[in-house]
Coordinates of N, CA and C and ligand atoms in Angstrom, one line a residue:
M1 N -35.6 49.8 80.9 CA -37.2 48.9 81.0 C -37.4 48.0 81.5
S2 N -38.2 48.2 82.0 CA -38.7 46.5 82.6 C -39.5 45.2 81.1
F3 N -39.5 44.3 82.0 CA -39.2 43.3 81.3 C -41.1 42.7 81.4
K4 N -40.9 42.6 79.8 CA -42.9 42.2 80.1 C -42.9 40.3 79.8
L5 N -44.4 40.0 80.2 CA -44.9 38.6 80.1 C -45.5 38.2 79.1
P6 N -45.0 38.4 77.0 CA -45.5 38.7 76.0 C -47.1 37.3 76.1
E7 N -48.2 37.2 75.1 CA -48.9 36.6 75.2 C -47.9 35.4 74.4
L8 N -48.7 34.2 74.2 CA -48.5 33.5 73.0 C -49.3 34.5 71.9
P9 N -48.5 34.0 71.0 CA -48.6 34.2 69.1 C -50.2 33.3 69.0
Y10 N -50.4 31.9 69.5 CA -51.1 31.3 68.8 C -51.9 30.9 70.1
A11 N -53.2 29.3 70.0 CA -54.2 29.2 71.4 C -52.8 28.6 72.3
Y12 N -53.4 27.9 73.5 CA -52.5 26.8 74.2 C -52.5 25.5 73.4
E13 N -54.1 25.6 72.8 CA -53.5 24.0 72.5 C -53.2 24.3 70.8
A14 N -52.8 24.9 70.4 CA -52.9 24.5 68.6 C -51.7 24.4 69.1
L15 N -50.0 24.2 68.9 CA -49.5 23.1 69.0 C -49.1 21.8 69.1
A16 N -50.6 21.3 69.2 CA -50.7 19.5 70.3 C -50.9 19.1 67.9
P17 N -50.6 17.9 68.0 CA -50.1 17.5 69.5 C -48.6 17.4 70.4
Y18 N -47.6 18.1 68.6 CA -46.2 18.2 69.4 C -45.6 18.3 70.6
M19 N -46.8 20.2 70.9 CA -46.5 20.2 72.2 C -47.8 20.2 73.2
S20 N -48.0 19.6 73.8 CA -49.2 20.5 75.1 C -49.9 21.2 75.0
R21 N -50.9 21.4 75.6 CA -51.3 22.6 76.1 C -51.4 22.7 77.5
E22 N -51.1 21.7 78.5 CA -50.1 21.4 79.6 C -48.6 22.1 80.0
T23 N -47.6 22.0 78.7 CA -46.5 22.3 78.2 C -46.4 23.7 78.1
L24 N -47.4 24.1 77.1 CA -47.1 25.4 76.8 C -47.6 26.1 78.6
E25 N -49.1 25.7 78.5 CA -49.1 26.7 80.2 C -48.6 26.3 81.5
Y26 N -47.7 26.0 81.8 CA -46.3 24.8 82.9 C -45.5 26.9 82.0
H27 N -44.5 25.9 80.8 CA -43.5 26.9 80.2 C -43.9 28.2 80.3
H28 N -45.0 29.2 79.7 CA -45.4 29.9 79.5 C -45.0 30.7 81.1
D29 N -46.6 30.5 81.1 CA -47.3 31.0 82.5 C -47.0 31.2 83.8
K30 N -45.8 29.6 83.7 CA -44.7 29.9 85.1 C -43.5 29.7 85.5
H31 N -43.3 29.5 83.8 CA -41.5 29.2 84.0 C -40.6 30.9 83.4
H32 N -42.0 31.0 82.2 CA -41.7 32.6 81.5 C -41.6 32.8 82.7
K33 N -42.5 33.6 83.4 CA -44.0 34.6 84.6 C -42.1 34.8 85.6
A34 N -41.5 34.0 85.6 CA -40.4 33.4 87.2 C -39.6 34.3 86.3
Y35 N -38.9 34.4 85.5 CA -37.9 34.1 84.4 C -38.3 36.2 84.5
V36 N -39.0 37.2 83.7 CA -39.8 37.9 83.9 C -39.9 38.6 85.2
D37 N -40.6 38.2 86.3 CA -40.1 38.6 87.5 C -39.2 39.4 88.7
N38 N -38.3 37.7 88.5 CA -37.3 37.5 89.2 C -36.5 38.9 88.4
G39 N -35.8 38.3 86.8 CA -35.7 39.4 86.5 C -35.4 40.7 86.4
N40 N -37.0 41.2 86.6 CA -37.9 43.0 86.5 C -37.1 43.4 88.7
K41 N -37.1 42.2 89.2 CA -36.3 42.6 90.5 C -35.0 42.4 90.6
L42 N -34.7 42.3 89.8 CA -32.1 41.7 89.4 C -31.9 43.2 88.9
L43 N -32.9 43.6 88.1 CA -32.1 44.9 87.4 C -32.4 45.9 88.3
E44 N -32.8 46.4 88.8 CA -33.5 47.9 90.0 C -32.0 46.9 90.4
G45 N -31.3 48.6 90.2 CA -30.0 48.4 91.8 C -28.2 47.9 90.7
S46 N -29.2 47.6 89.7 CA -27.5 46.3 88.8 C -27.2 47.8 87.8
G47 N -27.5 49.1 87.6 CA -27.0 49.8 86.5 C -26.9 49.5 85.4
L48 N -27.9 48.2 84.9 CA -28.6 47.9 83.5 C -29.4 49.2 83.1
E49 N -30.3 49.5 84.3 CA -32.1 49.9 83.9 C -31.3 50.5 82.8
G50 N -33.0 50.6 82.3 CA -32.7 52.0 81.2 C -31.9 51.3 79.4
K51 N -31.3 50.1 79.8 CA -30.8 49.3 78.5 C -32.0 48.0 77.6
S52 N -31.6 48.4 76.5 CA -32.7 47.4 75.9 C -31.5 45.9 76.6
L53 N -32.9 44.9 76.0 CA -32.8 43.8 76.5 C -32.0 42.9 76.1
E54 N -31.2 42.7 75.6 CA -30.0 43.0 74.0 C -28.1 42.7 74.8
E55 N -28.6 43.8 75.5 CA -27.8 44.5 75.8 C -27.7 44.7 77.1
I56 N -28.4 44.0 78.4 CA -28.8 43.5 79.6 C -28.4 42.5 79.7
V57 N -28.7 41.7 78.3 CA -28.0 40.0 78.4 C -26.6 40.0 78.5
K58 N -26.0 40.9 77.1 CA -24.7 41.1 77.3 C -23.8 41.8 78.6
G59 N -24.9 43.2 79.2 CA -23.6 43.3 79.9 C -23.7 43.4 81.6
S60 N -24.9 42.4 81.7 CA -24.9 40.4 83.0 C -23.4 39.1 82.4
F61 N -23.9 40.0 81.6 CA -22.6 37.9 80.9 C -21.4 38.0 81.8
G62 N -21.3 36.9 82.0 CA -19.5 36.9 83.5 C -19.9 38.1 85.0
K63 N -20.4 38.6 85.6 CA -20.4 40.1 86.0 C -22.1 40.1 86.8
N64 N -23.5 39.4 86.8 CA -24.5 39.3 87.5 C -24.8 37.9 86.8
A65 N -24.8 37.0 87.0 CA -25.7 36.0 87.6 C -26.4 35.7 87.1
G66 N -27.0 36.4 88.7 CA -28.1 36.0 88.6 C -29.7 37.2 87.9
L67 N -29.1 38.4 86.9 CA -30.4 38.4 86.4 C -29.9 38.3 84.8
F68 N -28.4 38.1 85.1 CA -28.0 37.0 83.3 C -28.9 36.3 83.6
N69 N -28.9 34.3 84.4 CA -29.7 34.2 83.6 C -31.3 33.6 83.7
N70 N -31.9 35.3 84.5 CA -33.1 35.7 84.2 C -33.4 36.4 83.2
A71 N -32.2 37.2 82.8 CA -32.6 38.1 81.1 C -32.4 37.4 80.3
G72 N -30.8 36.5 80.0 CA -30.9 35.5 79.6 C -32.1 34.3 78.2
Q73 N -32.9 33.9 79.8 CA -33.7 33.4 79.1 C -35.2 33.9 78.6
H74 N -35.5 35.1 79.7 CA -36.7 35.8 78.6 C -36.1 36.3 78.1
Y75 N -35.0 36.7 77.9 CA -34.5 36.5 75.6 C -35.4 35.5 74.5
N76 N -34.4 34.8 75.5 CA -34.6 33.1 74.7 C -36.0 32.8 74.7
H77 N -36.8 33.0 75.2 CA -38.3 33.1 75.7 C -39.2 33.2 74.5
L78 N -39.3 35.0 74.4 CA -39.4 35.5 74.3 C -40.0 35.4 72.6
H79 N -38.9 35.3 71.9 CA -38.6 34.3 71.1 C -38.9 33.0 70.4
F80 N -38.6 32.0 71.9 CA -38.7 30.9 71.6 C -40.4 30.3 71.1
W81 N -41.9 31.3 71.9 CA -43.0 31.6 71.2 C -42.9 31.6 69.8
K82 N -42.5 32.6 69.6 CA -42.7 33.0 67.6 C -42.1 31.9 66.5
W83 N -41.1 31.1 68.0 CA -39.6 30.9 67.4 C -41.0 29.4 66.2
M84 N -41.8 28.8 66.6 CA -43.1 27.0 67.2 C -44.0 28.1 65.9
K85 N -45.1 27.5 65.3 CA -46.3 28.2 65.5 C -46.6 26.7 64.3
P86 N -48.7 26.3 64.7 CA -48.8 25.2 63.8 C -49.3 25.1 62.8
N87 N -48.3 23.6 62.6 CA -48.2 24.1 61.6 C -47.2 24.2 60.3
G88 N -45.6 24.1 61.6 CA -44.9 24.3 61.0 C -43.8 22.9 60.3
G89 N -43.0 24.0 60.7 CA -41.8 22.2 60.0 C -41.3 22.7 58.5
G90 N -40.5 21.4 58.8 CA -40.7 20.5 57.0 C -39.6 21.4 55.8
D91 N -40.2 21.2 54.8 CA -38.3 21.4 54.3 C -39.4 22.5 53.4
K92 N -39.9 23.3 53.3 CA -40.0 24.5 53.0 C -40.1 25.9 53.5
L93 N -38.4 26.1 53.5 CA -37.7 27.6 53.3 C -38.2 28.4 52.9
P94 N -38.4 30.4 53.2 CA -37.8 31.3 52.5 C -36.5 31.0 51.7
A95 N -36.3 31.2 50.8 CA -35.5 31.1 49.1 C -33.8 31.4 49.9
K96 N -33.9 32.6 49.9 CA -32.9 33.3 51.1 C -31.8 32.9 51.5
L97 N -32.5 32.0 53.0 CA -32.8 31.5 54.2 C -31.9 30.1 54.0
A98 N -32.6 29.5 52.6 CA -32.4 27.8 52.2 C -30.9 27.6 51.5
A99 N -31.8 29.0 50.5 CA -29.5 29.5 50.0 C -28.5 29.3 51.3
K100 N -28.6 30.5 51.8 CA -28.1 30.3 53.2 C -26.8 28.8 52.9
I101 N -28.0 28.3 53.5 CA -27.9 27.0 53.9 C -27.3 26.1 53.8
D102 N -28.1 25.3 52.6 CA -26.9 25.3 51.7 C -25.7 25.5 51.7
S103 N -25.4 26.9 51.8 CA -23.9 26.9 51.3 C -23.2 27.6 52.4
D104 N -23.6 27.6 54.1 CA -23.3 27.4 55.5 C -23.0 25.6 55.8
L105 N -24.2 25.6 55.1 CA -24.1 24.7 56.7 C -24.3 23.0 55.3
G106 N -24.0 22.9 54.1 CA -24.3 22.0 53.2 C -25.8 21.5 52.9
S107 N -26.6 21.0 53.6 CA -27.7 21.5 54.0 C -29.1 21.2 54.3
L108 N -30.1 21.6 54.4 CA -31.2 21.1 54.8 C -31.2 20.0 56.2
A109 N -30.8 19.2 55.3 CA -30.9 18.0 55.9 C -29.6 17.5 57.2
K110 N -28.6 18.2 56.3 CA -27.0 18.2 57.0 C -27.8 19.2 58.5
M111 N -28.0 20.3 58.2 CA -28.1 21.7 59.0 C -29.4 20.6 61.0
K112 N -30.2 20.8 60.1 CA -31.1 19.5 61.4 C -31.0 17.8 61.8
E113 N -29.7 17.6 61.5 CA -29.6 16.9 61.4 C -28.0 17.1 63.4
D114 N -27.2 18.5 62.7 CA -26.6 19.2 62.9 C -27.4 20.0 64.8
F115 N -27.8 20.9 64.2 CA -29.2 20.7 65.3 C -29.6 19.9 66.7
T116 N -30.0 19.2 65.3 CA -29.9 18.1 66.8 C -29.3 16.6 67.9
Q117 N -28.1 16.9 66.3 CA -26.3 16.6 67.7 C -26.5 17.0 68.8
A118 N -26.8 18.8 68.8 CA -26.4 20.0 69.5 C -27.2 19.8 70.9
G119 N -28.5 19.0 69.8 CA -29.9 19.4 71.6 C -29.4 18.0 71.8
V120 N -29.3 17.0 71.6 CA -29.7 16.4 72.0 C -27.9 15.8 72.7
T121 N -27.1 16.3 72.4 CA -25.4 16.4 73.3 C -25.6 17.6 74.4
Q122 N -26.3 18.3 74.7 CA -26.3 19.2 75.6 C -26.7 18.7 77.2
F123 N -25.5 18.8 77.5 CA -25.4 17.4 79.1 C -26.5 18.3 79.8
G124 N -27.4 18.2 80.5 CA -28.2 19.1 81.3 C -29.3 19.7 80.6
S125 N -29.9 21.0 81.2 CA -30.5 21.9 80.8 C -29.7 23.3 80.0
G126 N -30.8 23.6 79.0 CA -29.9 24.1 77.5 C -30.8 24.2 76.7
W127 N -30.1 25.1 75.8 CA -30.3 24.9 73.8 C -29.1 25.1 73.0
A128 N -30.1 24.6 71.9 CA -29.5 23.5 70.5 C -29.6 25.5 69.8
W129 N -28.8 25.9 68.9 CA -29.4 27.0 68.5 C -28.8 27.2 66.6
L130 N -29.5 27.3 66.5 CA -28.9 28.2 64.4 C -28.3 30.1 65.0
A131 N -27.3 30.0 64.8 CA -27.0 31.5 64.7 C -26.3 31.8 63.2
V132 N -25.7 33.7 63.2 CA -25.2 34.2 62.4 C -24.2 34.8 63.5
K133 N -22.8 35.0 62.8 CA -22.1 34.6 63.2 C -20.6 34.9 62.0
D134 N -20.5 36.6 62.3 CA -19.3 37.3 61.2 C -20.1 36.8 59.4
G135 N -21.4 37.2 59.7 CA -21.8 36.3 58.1 C -22.7 35.4 58.1
K136 N -22.1 34.2 58.8 CA -21.6 32.6 57.8 C -22.7 32.0 59.4
L137 N -23.8 31.3 58.6 CA -24.9 30.1 60.1 C -23.2 29.3 60.5
I138 N -24.2 29.3 61.3 CA -23.6 28.8 62.4 C -24.7 27.6 63.4
V139 N -24.3 26.2 63.0 CA -25.0 25.2 64.4 C -24.1 25.1 65.7
T140 N -24.9 25.7 67.2 CA -24.2 25.6 68.3 C -24.7 25.1 69.4
K141 N -24.5 25.3 70.6 CA -25.0 24.6 71.7 C -25.5 25.8 72.8
T142 N -25.4 26.0 74.1 CA -25.5 26.4 75.0 C -25.9 26.2 76.0
A143 N -25.7 26.1 77.6 CA -26.1 26.4 78.2 C -27.1 26.6 79.2
N144 N -27.8 26.2 80.2 CA -28.8 26.6 80.6 C -29.4 28.6 80.0
G145 N -28.9 28.9 81.2 CA -29.7 30.1 80.3 C -29.1 31.1 79.0
E146 N -27.9 30.9 78.6 CA -27.1 31.2 77.9 C -27.5 31.2 76.5
N147 N -27.2 32.7 75.6 CA -27.4 31.7 74.4 C -25.7 33.4 73.0
P148 N -26.2 32.8 72.6 CA -25.4 32.7 70.7 C -24.7 34.4 71.1
L149 N -26.3 35.1 71.7 CA -25.8 36.4 71.9 C -24.2 36.9 72.6
V150 N -24.3 36.3 73.4 CA -22.2 36.1 74.6 C -21.2 36.0 74.1
H151 N -21.3 35.2 72.8 CA -20.2 34.3 71.8 C -20.8 35.4 71.2
G152 N -21.0 36.6 71.3 CA -20.6 37.4 69.2 C -22.0 36.9 67.6
A153 N -22.6 36.4 67.9 CA -23.1 35.8 66.9 C -24.5 36.3 67.4
T154 N -25.3 36.6 66.4 CA -26.7 36.4 66.6 C -27.3 34.8 66.6
P155 N -29.0 35.3 67.8 CA -29.9 33.4 67.1 C -30.2 33.7 66.2
I156 N -30.6 32.7 65.0 CA -32.4 32.7 64.4 C -33.0 32.1 64.1
L157 N -32.9 30.8 65.9 CA -33.3 30.1 66.0 C -32.5 29.2 67.1
G158 N -33.8 28.2 67.8 CA -33.5 27.8 69.1 C -34.9 27.1 70.0
C159 N -34.1 26.7 70.0 CA -35.3 24.9 70.2 C -34.2 25.3 72.3
D160 N -35.5 25.0 73.5 CA -35.4 24.6 74.6 C -35.4 23.4 75.0
V161 N -34.1 22.6 75.0 CA -34.1 21.3 75.1 C -33.6 21.9 77.2
W162 N -34.2 22.7 78.6 CA -34.5 22.4 79.2 C -36.0 20.9 79.4
E163 N -36.0 20.2 80.4 CA -36.4 19.2 80.1 C -37.9 19.8 80.8
H164 N -38.1 20.9 81.1 CA -39.3 21.7 81.7 C -40.2 21.7 80.0
S165 N -39.1 22.7 79.1 CA -39.7 22.0 77.9 C -40.6 21.0 77.1
Y166 N -40.3 19.5 77.6 CA -40.2 18.5 76.4 C -41.2 17.0 78.1
Y167 N -41.0 17.2 78.9 CA -40.6 15.8 79.5 C -42.4 16.0 79.8
I168 N -42.9 16.7 79.9 CA -45.1 16.2 80.0 C -45.4 15.6 78.7
D169 N -44.5 16.0 77.4 CA -44.9 15.1 76.5 C -44.6 14.5 75.7
Y170 N -43.0 14.7 76.4 CA -42.1 13.6 75.7 C -41.1 12.5 76.7
R171 N -41.3 12.8 78.1 CA -40.9 12.2 79.0 C -39.1 12.4 78.8
N172 N -38.5 11.3 78.7 CA -36.9 11.4 78.5 C -36.9 10.8 77.6
R173 N -37.3 11.3 75.9 CA -37.3 11.7 74.3 C -37.5 12.6 73.8
R174 N -35.4 13.1 74.7 CA -35.8 14.3 74.0 C -34.8 14.2 72.0
P175 N -34.5 13.5 71.7 CA -34.3 13.7 70.4 C -35.7 13.4 70.2
D176 N -37.0 12.9 70.0 CA -37.8 13.0 69.5 C -38.8 14.3 69.2
Y177 N -38.4 15.2 70.5 CA -38.9 16.1 70.7 C -38.0 17.1 69.3
L178 N -36.8 17.0 69.6 CA -35.7 18.1 69.0 C -36.9 17.3 67.7
K179 N -36.5 16.6 66.8 CA -37.7 16.3 65.8 C -39.0 16.6 65.7
A180 N -39.5 16.6 66.7 CA -41.3 17.3 66.2 C -41.4 18.6 66.0
F181 N -40.0 18.8 67.1 CA -39.7 20.9 67.1 C -39.3 20.7 65.0
L182 N -38.3 20.7 64.5 CA -37.8 20.6 63.6 C -39.0 20.1 62.3
D183 N -39.3 18.9 62.1 CA -40.5 18.9 61.6 C -42.4 18.8 61.8
H184 N -42.1 19.8 62.1 CA -43.8 20.3 63.1 C -43.9 21.4 63.2
L185 N -42.8 22.2 64.2 CA -43.3 23.1 64.7 C -42.4 24.2 64.7
V186 N -41.3 24.3 63.8 CA -40.5 25.8 63.3 C -41.4 27.0 62.4
N187 N -41.5 27.6 63.1 CA -42.1 29.6 62.2 C -40.6 29.4 61.2
W188 N -40.3 29.2 60.1 CA -39.2 29.2 59.1 C -40.1 30.6 58.5
E189 N -41.2 31.2 58.6 CA -41.0 32.7 58.0 C -40.1 33.6 59.3
Y190 N -39.6 33.5 61.0 CA -39.7 34.5 61.3 C -38.4 34.7 61.7
V191 N -37.6 33.0 61.4 CA -36.0 32.7 60.7 C -35.7 33.7 60.5
E192 N -36.0 33.6 59.2 CA -36.0 34.0 58.2 C -36.0 36.4 58.3
E193 N -37.2 35.8 58.9 CA -36.8 37.4 59.0 C -35.9 38.1 60.6
L194 N -35.2 37.1 60.9 CA -34.2 37.7 62.5 C -32.1 37.1 60.9
F195 N -33.2 36.0 60.8 CA -31.5 36.1 59.3 C -31.7 37.3 58.5
A196 N -33.0 37.8 58.3 CA -32.8 39.1 57.3 C -31.7 40.4 58.1
A197 N -32.7 40.6 58.9 CA -31.5 41.3 59.8 C -30.6 41.8 60.7
A198 N -30.5 40.1 60.6 CA -28.7 40.2 61.4 C -27.9 39.7 60.2
T199 N -28.2 40.1 58.7 CA -27.6 39.8 58.3 C -27.2 40.6 57.0
K200 N -28.4 42.5 57.4 CA -28.1 43.4 56.4 C -27.6 44.6 56.5
Ligands
LIG1 MN1 -37.9 27.1 78.8

């Protein structure tokens, strides 16, 4: 396989005012594109050509840092665009996912609090995650391009807390960005789709 930059699943201005057109232009057209282009160069001769993206991410972790960083970020961003939608966020979740959050994480409010805390306390660049591990939901964080796949878990929601994801719109206010992400942007139907696939 080779990596391909996907189209955004909405217009560049569709997430404003919570994420601006300018942020999406830089983040998707330049940052994600660079991960795709560099990933494709580094995939050549790596021995992982022909594998799925998930296999490339797991297979390069701890062994080929250049390929891992770019393949990991390609995986993360492929989902990140779909983890958001116009008029998303809020507290209306698909029933099965809502029940699982209540039973594994206490409540939706507690999950949001823990997810925000994970994002705020990730020192430097990285991601905050909601993931499925051993059939249970967990909230976690990772540095740089890492993701829960390389820790035996399946990510079902992630928020990019690299500065390129929020600095144009929020400057240094990462907590405000995380709040806007959870309150106005999350595509819970896509989270549910990944949750169902990870728990079937
Ligand atoms: Mn990013």
